[in-house]
Coordinates of N, CA, C and O in Angstrom, one line a residue:
X975 N 57.6 -1.4 147.1 CA 57.5 -2.0 145.9 C 58.8 -1.6 145.1 O 59.1 -0.4 144.9
X976 N 59.2 -2.6 144.4 CA 60.4 -2.3 143.6 C 60.1 -2.6 142.1 O 59.1 -3.2 141.9
X977 N 60.9 -2.0 141.3 CA 60.6 -2.1 139.9 C 60.9 -3.4 139.3 O 60.4 -3.9 138.4
X978 N 61.9 -4.0 140.0 CA 62.3 -5.3 139.4 C 61.4 -6.4 139.9 O 61.1 -7.3 139.1
X979 N 60.9 -6.4 141.0 CA 60.0 -7.4 141.5 C 58.6 -6.8 141.8 O 58.4 -6.0 142.7
X980 N 57.7 -7.0 140.9 CA 56.4 -6.3 141.1 C 55.6 -7.1 142.2 O 55.9 -8.2 142.5
X981 N 54.6 -6.3 142.7 CA 53.8 -6.9 143.8 C 52.9 -8.0 143.2 O 52.6 -8.0 142.0
X982 N 52.3 -8.7 144.2 CA 51.4 -9.8 143.8 C 50.2 -9.2 143.1 O 49.6 -9.8 142.2
X983 N 49.6 -8.1 143.6 CA 48.4 -7.4 143.0 C 48.6 -7.1 141.6 O 47.8 -7.2 140.8
X984 N 49.8 -6.4 141.3 CA 50.1 -6.0 140.0 C 50.2 -7.2 139.1 O 49.7 -7.3 138.0
X985 N 50.9 -8.2 139.7 CA 51.0 -9.4 138.9 C 49.7 -10.1 138.6 O 49.4 -10.6 137.5
X986 N 48.8 -10.1 139.6 CA 47.5 -10.7 139.5 C 46.7 -10.0 138.4 O 46.1 -10.6 137.4
X987 N 46.6 -8.7 138.4 CA 45.9 -7.9 137.5 C 46.5 -7.9 136.1 O 45.7 -8.0 135.1
X988 N 47.8 -8.0 136.0 CA 48.4 -8.1 134.7 C 48.0 -9.5 134.1 O 47.7 -9.5 132.9
X989 N 48.0 -10.5 134.9 CA 47.6 -11.9 134.4 C 46.2 -11.8 134.0 O 45.8 -12.4 132.9
X990 N 45.3 -11.2 134.8 CA 43.8 -11.2 134.5 C 43.6 -10.4 133.1 O 42.9 -10.9 132.2
X991 N 44.2 -9.3 133.0 CA 44.2 -8.5 131.8 C 44.7 -9.2 130.6 O 44.1 -9.2 129.5
X992 N 45.8 -9.9 130.7 CA 46.4 -10.7 129.7 C 45.5 -11.7 129.3 O 45.3 -12.0 128.1
X993 N 44.8 -12.5 130.2 CA 43.9 -13.6 129.8 C 42.7 -13.0 129.2 O 42.2 -13.7 128.3
X994 N 42.2 -11.9 129.6 CA 41.0 -11.3 129.0 C 41.4 -10.9 127.5 O 40.6 -11.2 126.5
X995 N 42.5 -10.2 127.3 CA 42.9 -9.9 126.0 C 43.2 -11.1 125.2 O 42.7 -11.2 124.0
X996 N 43.8 -12.1 125.7 CA 44.0 -13.4 125.1 C 42.7 -14.0 124.7 O 42.5 -14.6 123.5
X997 N 41.6 -14.1 125.5 CA 40.3 -14.5 125.2 C 39.7 -13.8 124.1 O 39.1 -14.5 123.2
X998 N 39.7 -12.5 124.2 CA 39.1 -11.7 123.1 C 39.8 -12.0 121.8 O 39.2 -12.2 120.8
X999 N 41.2 -12.0 121.8 CA 41.9 -12.2 120.6 C 41.5 -13.7 120.1 O 41.4 -13.9 118.8
X1000 N 41.5 -14.6 121.0 CA 41.2 -16.0 120.6 C 39.8 -16.1 120.0 O 39.6 -16.9 119.1
X1001 N 38.9 -15.4 120.6 CA 37.6 -15.5 120.2 C 37.3 -14.8 118.9 O 36.5 -15.2 118.1
X1002 N 37.8 -13.5 118.8 CA 37.4 -12.7 117.7 C 38.6 -12.3 116.8 O 38.4 -12.1 115.5
X1003 N 39.8 -12.2 117.2 CA 40.9 -11.7 116.4 C 41.5 -12.9 115.6 O 41.8 -12.7 114.4
X1004 N 41.9 -14.0 116.3 CA 42.6 -15.0 115.6 C 41.8 -15.7 114.5 O 42.4 -15.9 113.4
X1005 N 40.4 -15.9 114.6 CA 39.7 -16.5 113.5 C 39.8 -15.6 112.3 O 39.9 -16.0 111.1
X1006 N 39.7 -14.2 112.5 CA 39.8 -13.3 111.4 C 41.2 -13.4 110.7 O 41.3 -13.5 109.4
X1007 N 42.2 -13.4 111.5 CA 43.6 -13.4 111.1 C 43.8 -14.8 110.3 O 44.3 -14.9 109.2
X1008 N 43.4 -15.9 111.0 CA 43.5 -17.2 110.3 C 42.8 -17.3 109.0 O 43.2 -17.8 108.0
X1009 N 41.5 -16.7 109.0 CA 40.7 -16.7 107.8 C 41.4 -15.9 106.7 O 41.5 -16.3 105.6
X1010 N 42.0 -14.7 107.1 CA 42.7 -13.9 106.0 C 43.9 -14.7 105.6 O 44.2 -14.6 104.3
X1011 N 44.7 -15.3 106.4 CA 45.9 -16.1 106.0 C 45.5 -17.2 105.1 O 46.1 -17.5 104.1
X1012 N 44.4 -17.9 105.5 CA 43.9 -19.0 104.6 C 43.4 -18.5 103.2 O 43.7 -19.2 102.2
X1013 N 42.7 -17.4 103.2 CA 42.3 -16.8 102.0 C 43.6 -16.4 101.1 O 43.6 -16.6 99.9
X1014 N 44.4 -15.9 101.8 CA 45.7 -15.4 101.0 C 46.4 -16.7 100.5 O 46.9 -16.7 99.3
X1015 N 46.4 -17.8 101.3 CA 47.1 -19.0 100.9 C 46.3 -19.6 99.7 O 46.9 -20.0 98.8
X1016 N 45.0 -19.5 99.8 CA 44.1 -20.1 98.7 C 44.4 -19.3 97.4 O 44.4 -19.8 96.4
X1017 N 44.4 -18.0 97.6 CA 44.6 -17.1 96.4 C 46.0 -17.4 95.8 O 46.2 -17.4 94.5
X1018 N 47.0 -17.5 96.7 CA 48.3 -17.9 96.1 C 48.4 -19.2 95.5 O 49.0 -19.4 94.4
X1019 N 47.7 -20.1 96.1 CA 47.7 -21.6 95.4 C 47.0 -21.5 94.1 O 47.3 -22.1 93.2
X1020 N 45.8 -20.7 94.1 CA 45.1 -20.6 92.8 C 45.9 -19.9 91.8 O 46.0 -20.3 90.6
X1021 N 46.6 -18.9 92.1 CA 47.5 -18.2 91.2 C 48.6 -19.1 90.6 O 48.9 -19.1 89.5
X1022 N 49.2 -19.9 91.6 CA 50.3 -20.7 91.1 C 49.7 -21.8 90.2 O 50.3 -22.3 89.1
X1023 N 48.4 -22.3 90.5 CA 47.8 -23.3 89.7 C 47.5 -22.7 88.3 O 47.7 -23.3 87.3
X1024 N 46.9 -21.5 88.3 CA 46.7 -20.8 87.0 C 48.0 -20.5 86.2 O 48.1 -20.7 84.9
X1025 N 49.0 -20.1 86.8 CA 50.3 -20.0 86.2 C 50.8 -21.3 85.6 O 51.4 -21.3 84.5
X1026 N 50.7 -22.3 86.4 CA 51.1 -23.7 85.8 C 50.3 -24.0 84.6 O 50.8 -24.5 83.6
X1027 N 48.9 -23.8 84.7 CA 48.1 -24.1 83.5 C 48.5 -23.2 82.4 O 48.4 -23.7 81.2
X1028 N 48.8 -21.9 82.7 CA 49.1 -21.0 81.5 C 50.5 -21.5 80.9 O 50.6 -21.5 79.6
X1029 N 51.4 -22.0 81.8 CA 52.7 -22.5 81.2 C 52.4 -23.7 80.3 O 53.0 -24.0 79.2
X1030 N 51.5 -24.6 80.8 CA 51.1 -25.8 80.0 C 50.5 -25.4 78.7 O 50.8 -26.0 77.6
X1031 N 49.6 -24.4 78.8 CA 48.9 -24.0 77.5 C 49.9 -23.4 76.6 O 49.8 -23.5 75.4
X1032 N 50.9 -22.5 77.2 CA 51.9 -22.0 76.4 C 52.7 -23.0 75.7 O 53.0 -22.9 74.4
X1033 N 53.1 -24.1 76.4 CA 53.9 -25.1 75.9 C 53.1 -25.9 74.8 O 53.6 -26.1 73.7
X1034 N 51.7 -26.0 74.9 CA 50.9 -26.7 73.9 C 50.8 -25.8 72.7 O 50.9 -26.2 71.5
X1035 N 50.7 -24.5 72.9 CA 50.6 -23.5 71.8 C 51.8 -23.6 71.0 O 51.8 -23.6 69.8
X1036 N 52.9 -23.6 71.8 CA 54.3 -23.7 71.0 C 54.5 -24.9 70.2 O 54.8 -24.9 69.0
X1037 N 54.0 -26.0 70.8 CA 54.0 -27.3 70.0 C 53.1 -27.2 68.9 O 53.5 -27.7 67.8
X1038 N 51.9 -26.7 69.1 CA 50.9 -26.5 67.9 C 51.6 -25.6 66.8 O 51.5 -25.9 65.6
X1039 N 52.2 -24.5 67.3 CA 52.8 -23.6 66.3 C 53.9 -24.3 65.6 O 54.0 -24.1 64.4
X1040 N 54.7 -25.1 66.3 CA 55.9 -25.8 65.6 C 55.2 -26.8 64.5 O 55.7 -26.9 63.5
X1041 N 54.2 -27.6 65.0 CA 53.5 -28.5 64.1 C 52.9 -27.7 62.9 O 53.0 -28.2 61.7
X1042 N 52.3 -26.6 63.1 CA 51.6 -25.8 62.0 C 52.8 -25.4 61.1 O 52.7 -25.4 59.8
X1043 N 53.9 -24.9 61.6 CA 55.0 -24.4 60.9 C 55.6 -25.5 60.0 O 55.9 -25.5 58.9
X1044 N 55.8 -26.7 60.6 CA 56.3 -27.9 60.0 C 55.3 -28.3 58.8 O 55.8 -28.7 57.7
X1045 N 54.0 -28.3 59.1 CA 53.0 -28.6 58.0 C 53.2 -27.6 57.0 O 53.0 -28.0 55.7
X1046 N 53.2 -26.3 57.2 CA 53.4 -25.3 56.2 C 54.6 -25.5 55.4 O 54.6 -25.3 54.2
X1047 N 55.7 -25.9 56.1 CA 57.0 -26.1 55.3 C 56.8 -27.3 54.3 O 57.2 -27.3 53.2
X1048 N 56.0 -28.4 54.8 CA 55.8 -29.5 54.0 C 55.0 -29.2 52.8 O 55.2 -29.6 51.7
X1049 N 53.9 -28.4 53.1 CA 53.0 -27.9 52.0 C 53.8 -27.1 51.0 O 53.6 -27.2 49.7
X1050 N 54.6 -26.3 51.5 CA 55.5 -25.4 50.6 C 56.4 -26.3 49.7 O 56.5 -26.0 48.5
X1051 N 57.0 -27.3 50.3 CA 57.9 -28.2 49.6 C 57.0 -28.9 48.5 O 57.5 -29.1 47.4
X1052 N 55.8 -29.3 48.9 CA 54.9 -30.1 48.0 C 54.6 -29.2 46.8 O 54.6 -29.6 45.6
X1053 N 54.2 -27.9 47.1 CA 53.8 -26.9 46.1 C 55.0 -26.7 45.1 O 54.8 -26.6 43.9
X1054 N 56.2 -26.5 45.7 CA 57.4 -26.3 44.9 C 57.7 -27.5 44.0 O 58.0 -27.3 42.9
X1055 N 57.5 -28.7 44.6 CA 57.7 -29.9 43.8 C 56.7 -29.9 42.6 O 57.1 -30.2 41.4
X1056 N 55.4 -29.6 42.9 CA 54.4 -29.7 41.8 C 54.7 -28.6 40.8 O 54.5 -28.9 39.6
X1057 N 55.1 -27.5 41.3 CA 55.5 -26.3 40.4 C 56.6 -26.8 39.4 O 56.6 -26.5 38.2
X1058 N 57.6 -27.4 40.0 CA 58.7 -27.8 39.2 C 58.3 -28.9 38.2 O 58.7 -28.8 37.0
X1059 N 57.5 -29.8 38.6 CA 57.0 -30.8 37.7 C 56.1 -30.2 36.6 O 56.3 -30.6 35.4
X1060 N 55.2 -29.3 36.9 CA 54.5 -28.6 36.0 C 55.4 -27.8 34.9 O 55.2 -27.9 33.7
X1061 N 56.3 -27.2 35.5 CA 57.3 -26.4 34.6 C 58.0 -27.4 33.7 O 58.1 -27.1 32.5
X1062 N 58.5 -28.6 34.3 CA 59.2 -29.5 33.3 C 58.3 -30.0 32.3 O 58.7 -30.2 31.1
X1063 N 56.9 -30.3 32.6 CA 56.1 -30.8 31.7 C 55.8 -29.7 30.5 O 55.7 -30.1 29.4
X1064 N 55.6 -28.5 31.0 CA 55.4 -27.4 30.0 C 56.6 -27.3 29.0 O 56.4 -27.1 27.9
X1065 N 57.9 -27.3 29.6 CA 59.0 -27.1 28.8 C 59.1 -28.3 27.9 O 59.4 -28.1 26.6
X1066 N 58.9 -29.5 28.4 CA 58.9 -30.7 27.5 C 57.9 -30.6 26.4 O 58.2 -31.0 25.2
X1067 N 56.8 -30.2 26.7 CA 55.6 -30.0 25.7 C 56.0 -29.0 24.7 O 55.9 -29.2 23.4
X1068 N 56.6 -27.9 25.1 CA 57.0 -26.8 24.2 C 58.2 -27.3 23.3 O 58.2 -27.0 22.1
X1069 N 59.1 -28.1 23.9 CA 60.2 -28.6 23.1 C 59.7 -29.7 22.0 O 60.1 -29.6 20.9
X1070 N 58.7 -30.5 22.5 CA 58.1 -31.4 21.5 C 57.4 -30.7 20.4 O 57.5 -31.1 19.2
X1071 N 56.6 -29.7 20.8 CA 56.0 -28.9 19.8 C 57.0 -28.2 18.8 O 56.8 -28.2 17.6
X1072 N 58.1 -27.7 19.4 CA 59.1 -27.0 18.6 C 59.8 -28.0 17.6 O 59.9 -27.8 16.4
X1073 N 60.0 -29.2 18.2 CA 60.6 -30.3 17.3 C 59.6 -30.7 16.1 O 60.1 -30.8 15.0
X1074 N 58.3 -30.9 16.5 CA 57.5 -31.3 15.4 C 57.3 -30.1 14.4 O 57.2 -30.4 13.2
X1075 N 57.2 -28.9 14.9 CA 57.1 -27.7 14.0 C 58.3 -27.7 13.1 O 58.1 -27.3 12.0
X1076 N 59.5 -27.8 13.8 CA 60.7 -27.8 12.9 C 60.7 -28.9 11.9 O 61.2 -28.7 10.8
X1077 N 60.3 -30.1 12.2 CA 60.3 -31.2 11.2 C 59.3 -30.9 10.1 O 59.6 -31.1 9.0
X1078 N 58.2 -30.3 10.5 CA 57.2 -29.9 9.5 C 57.8 -28.9 8.6 O 57.6 -29.1 7.4
X1079 N 58.4 -27.9 9.1 CA 58.9 -26.8 8.3 C 60.1 -27.4 7.4 O 60.2 -27.0 6.2
X1080 N 60.8 -28.3 8.0 CA 61.9 -29.0 7.1 C 61.4 -29.7 6.1 O 61.9 -29.7 4.9
X1081 N 60.2 -30.5 6.4 CA 59.6 -31.3 5.3 C 59.1 -30.3 4.2 O 59.2 -30.8 3.0
X1082 N 58.4 -29.4 4.7 CA 57.9 -28.3 3.7 C 58.9 -27.8 2.8 O 58.8 -27.6 1.6
X1083 N 60.1 -27.4 3.4 CA 61.2 -26.9 2.7 C 61.8 -27.8 1.7 O 62.1 -27.5 0.6
X1084 N 61.9 -29.1 2.2 CA 62.4 -30.2 1.2 C 61.5 -30.3 0.0 O 61.9 -30.4 -1.1
X1085 N 60.1 -30.3 0.3 CA 59.1 -30.4 -0.7 C 59.3 -29.3 -1.7 O 59.2 -29.4 -2.9
X1086 N 59.4 -28.1 -1.1 CA 59.5 -26.9 -2.0 C 60.7 -26.9 -2.9 O 60.7 -26.6 -4.0
X1087 N 61.9 -27.3 -2.2 CA 63.1 -27.5 -3.0 C 63.0 -28.5 -4.0 O 63.4 -28.4 -5.2
X1088 N 62.4 -29.6 -3.7 CA 62.2 -30.7 -4.7 C 61.3 -30.2 -5.9 O 61.6 -30.4 -7.1
X1089 N 60.3 -29.5 -5.6 CA 59.4 -29.0 -6.5 C 60.1 -27.9 -7.4 O 60.0 -28.0 -8.7
X1090 N 60.9 -27.1 -6.8 CA 61.6 -26.0 -7.6 C 62.7 -26.8 -8.5 O 62.9 -26.4 -9.6
X1091 N 63.4 -27.9 -7.9 CA 64.2 -28.6 -8.7 C 63.6 -29.2 -9.9 O 64.2 -29.1 -11.0
X1092 N 62.4 -29.8 -9.7 CA 61.7 -30.4 -10.9 C 61.3 -29.4 -11.9 O 61.5 -29.5 -13.1
X1093 N 60.9 -28.2 -11.4 CA 60.5 -27.1 -12.3 C 61.7 -26.7 -13.0 O 61.6 -26.3 -14.2
X1094 N 62.8 -26.5 -12.4 CA 64.1 -26.1 -13.0 C 64.5 -27.0 -14.1 O 64.9 -26.7 -15.2
X1095 N 64.4 -28.4 -13.7 CA 64.9 -29.5 -14.7 C 63.9 -29.4 -15.9 O 64.3 -29.5 -17.1
X1096 N 62.6 -29.2 -15.7 CA 61.7 -29.1 -16.7 C 62.0 -27.9 -17.7 O 61.9 -28.0 -18.9
X1097 N 62.3 -26.8 -17.0 CA 62.5 -25.6 -17.8 C 63.8 -25.8 -18.6 O 63.9 -25.3 -19.8
X1098 N 64.8 -26.4 -18.0 CA 66.1 -26.6 -18.8 C 65.9 -27.6 -19.9 O 66.4 -27.3 -21.0
X1099 N 65.1 -28.6 -19.7 CA 64.8 -29.6 -20.9 C 64.0 -28.8 -21.9 O 64.2 -29.1 -23.1
X1100 N 63.1 -28.0 -21.5 CA 62.3 -27.1 -22.5 C 63.2 -26.3 -23.3 O 63.2 -26.2 -24.5
X1101 N 64.2 -25.6 -22.6 CA 65.1 -24.7 -23.3 C 66.1 -25.5 -24.2 O 66.4 -25.0 -25.3
X1102 N 66.5 -26.6 -23.6 CA 67.5 -27.6 -24.4 C 66.7 -28.1 -25.7 O 67.3 -28.0 -26.8
X1103 N 65.5 -28.4 -25.6 CA 64.7 -28.9 -26.7 C 64.6 -27.8 -27.8 O 64.7 -28.0 -29.0
X1104 N 64.1 -26.6 -27.2 CA 64.0 -25.5 -28.1 C 65.2 -25.1 -28.9 O 65.3 -24.9 -30.1
X1105 N 66.3 -25.1 -28.1 CA 67.7 -24.9 -28.7 C 68.1 -25.8 -29.7 O 68.6 -25.5 -30.7
X1106 N 67.8 -27.1 -29.3 CA 68.1 -28.2 -30.2 C 67.4 -28.1 -31.6 O 67.9 -28.3 -32.7
X1107 N 66.1 -27.7 -31.5 CA 65.2 -27.6 -32.6 C 65.8 -26.4 -33.5 O 65.9 -26.6 -34.7
X1108 N 66.2 -25.3 -32.7 CA 66.7 -24.2 -33.6 C 68.0 -24.5 -34.2 O 68.2 -24.2 -35.4
X1109 N 68.8 -25.2 -33.5 CA 70.2 -25.6 -34.1 C 70.0 -26.6 -35.2 O 70.6 -26.4 -36.3
X1110 N 69.0 -27.5 -35.1 CA 68.7 -28.5 -36.2 C 68.1 -27.7 -37.4 O 68.6 -28.0 -38.5
X1111 N 67.4 -26.7 -37.1 CA 66.8 -26.0 -38.2 C 67.8 -25.2 -38.9 O 67.9 -25.3 -40.2
X1112 N 68.7 -24.6 -38.2 CA 69.8 -23.9 -38.9 C 70.8 -24.8 -39.6 O 71.2 -24.5 -40.7
X1113 N 71.0 -26.0 -39.0 CA 71.9 -26.8 -39.7 C 71.3 -27.5 -41.0 O 71.9 -27.5 -42.0
X1114 N 70.0 -27.8 -40.9 CA 69.3 -28.2 -42.1 C 69.2 -27.2 -43.1 O 69.4 -27.5 -44.3
X1115 N 68.9 -26.0 -42.7 CA 68.9 -24.9 -43.7 C 70.3 -24.8 -44.3 O 70.4 -24.5 -45.6
X1116 N 71.3 -24.9 -43.6 CA 72.7 -24.6 -44.2 C 73.0 -25.9 -45.1 O 73.6 -25.7 -46.1
X1117 N 72.6 -27.0 -44.6 CA 73.0 -28.2 -45.4 C 72.1 -28.5 -46.6 O 72.5 -29.2 -47.6
X1118 N 70.9 -28.0 -46.5 CA 69.9 -28.3 -47.6 C 69.6 -27.1 -48.5 O 68.6 -26.8 -48.9
X1119 N 70.7 -26.4 -48.8 CA 70.5 -25.2 -49.7 C 70.2 -25.6 -51.1 O 69.3 -25.0 -51.7
X1120 N 70.8 -26.5 -51.5 CA 70.7 -26.8 -52.9 C 70.0 -28.3 -53.0 O 70.0 -29.0 -52.0
X1121 N 69.6 -28.6 -54.2 CA 68.9 -29.9 -54.5 C 69.9 -31.1 -54.3 O 69.4 -32.2 -53.8
X1122 N 71.1 -30.9 -54.5 CA 72.0 -32.1 -54.5 C 72.2 -32.5 -53.0 O 72.2 -33.7 -52.7
X1123 N 72.3 -31.5 -52.2 CA 72.5 -31.8 -50.7 C 71.2 -32.4 -50.1 O 71.3 -33.3 -49.3
X1124 N 70.0 -32.1 -50.6 CA 68.8 -32.6 -50.1 C 68.7 -34.2 -50.6 O 68.2 -35.0 -49.8
X1125 N 69.2 -34.5 -51.8 CA 69.1 -35.8 -52.4 C 70.1 -36.7 -51.6 O 69.8 -37.8 -51.2
X1126 N 71.2 -36.1 -51.2 CA 72.2 -36.9 -50.4 C 71.6 -37.3 -49.1 O 71.8 -38.4 -48.6
X1127 N 70.9 -36.3 -48.4 CA 70.3 -36.5 -47.1 C 69.3 -37.6 -47.2 O 69.2 -38.5 -46.4
X1128 N 68.5 -37.6 -48.2 CA 67.4 -38.5 -48.4 C 68.0 -39.9 -48.6 O 67.5 -41.0 -48.1
X1129 N 69.1 -40.1 -49.4 CA 69.7 -41.3 -49.6 C 70.3 -41.9 -48.3 O 70.2 -43.1 -48.0
X1130 N 70.9 -41.1 -47.6 CA 71.5 -41.6 -46.3 C 70.4 -42.1 -45.4 O 70.6 -43.0 -44.7
X1131 N 69.4 -41.3 -45.3 CA 68.3 -41.8 -44.4 C 67.6 -43.1 -44.8 O 67.4 -43.9 -44.0
X1132 N 67.5 -43.2 -46.1 CA 66.9 -44.4 -46.6 C 67.9 -45.6 -46.3 O 67.5 -46.8 -46.1
X1133 N 69.3 -45.4 -46.5 CA 70.2 -46.4 -46.1 C 70.1 -46.8 -44.7 O 70.2 -48.0 -44.3
X1134 N 70.0 -45.8 -43.8 CA 69.8 -46.1 -42.5 C 68.6 -46.9 -42.1 O 68.6 -47.8 -41.2
X1135 N 67.6 -46.6 -42.8 CA 66.3 -47.4 -42.5 C 66.4 -48.7 -43.0 O 66.0 -49.7 -42.5
X1136 N 67.1 -48.9 -44.2 CA 67.3 -50.3 -44.8 C 68.1 -51.1 -43.9 O 68.0 -52.4 -43.8
X1137 N 69.1 -50.5 -43.4 CA 70.1 -51.4 -42.5 C 69.4 -51.8 -41.3 O 69.6 -53.0 -40.8
X1138 N 68.5 -51.2 -40.8 CA 67.9 -51.5 -39.6 C 66.8 -52.5 -39.8 O 66.5 -53.5 -39.6

């Protein structure tokens, strides 16, 4: 027997052992291996499916986040607009109140000035009347010292009354 060309007996028994091992593997080994490969394939497919769903959920969450952010920006703009309108209304109301208060104070000041003016004119008239009476009294005393000047005054007054 040579090493390169085996004998028929060795070849026969090697074939028989190969077929027995192949049968045992076919019957018991390959189904287990195929089952494990199928389970691994199913696990990988399920993981890919879950990853895809997670990506979709993440995309939806991002879209929802963007829409919520946009809505928040719109609400912020609305609130700022309302605050500006309220501020303008308050400022306008305060200005109107200040104008009316200023007009009222001006009217009161004008009335007070007018009243003071009338009081001053009345006081001046009273002082002028008192002064005129005092001057007339002094003039009459000076002119009517004697009887002749009194008679002259009476004659003049009668002449004035007659003429009229």
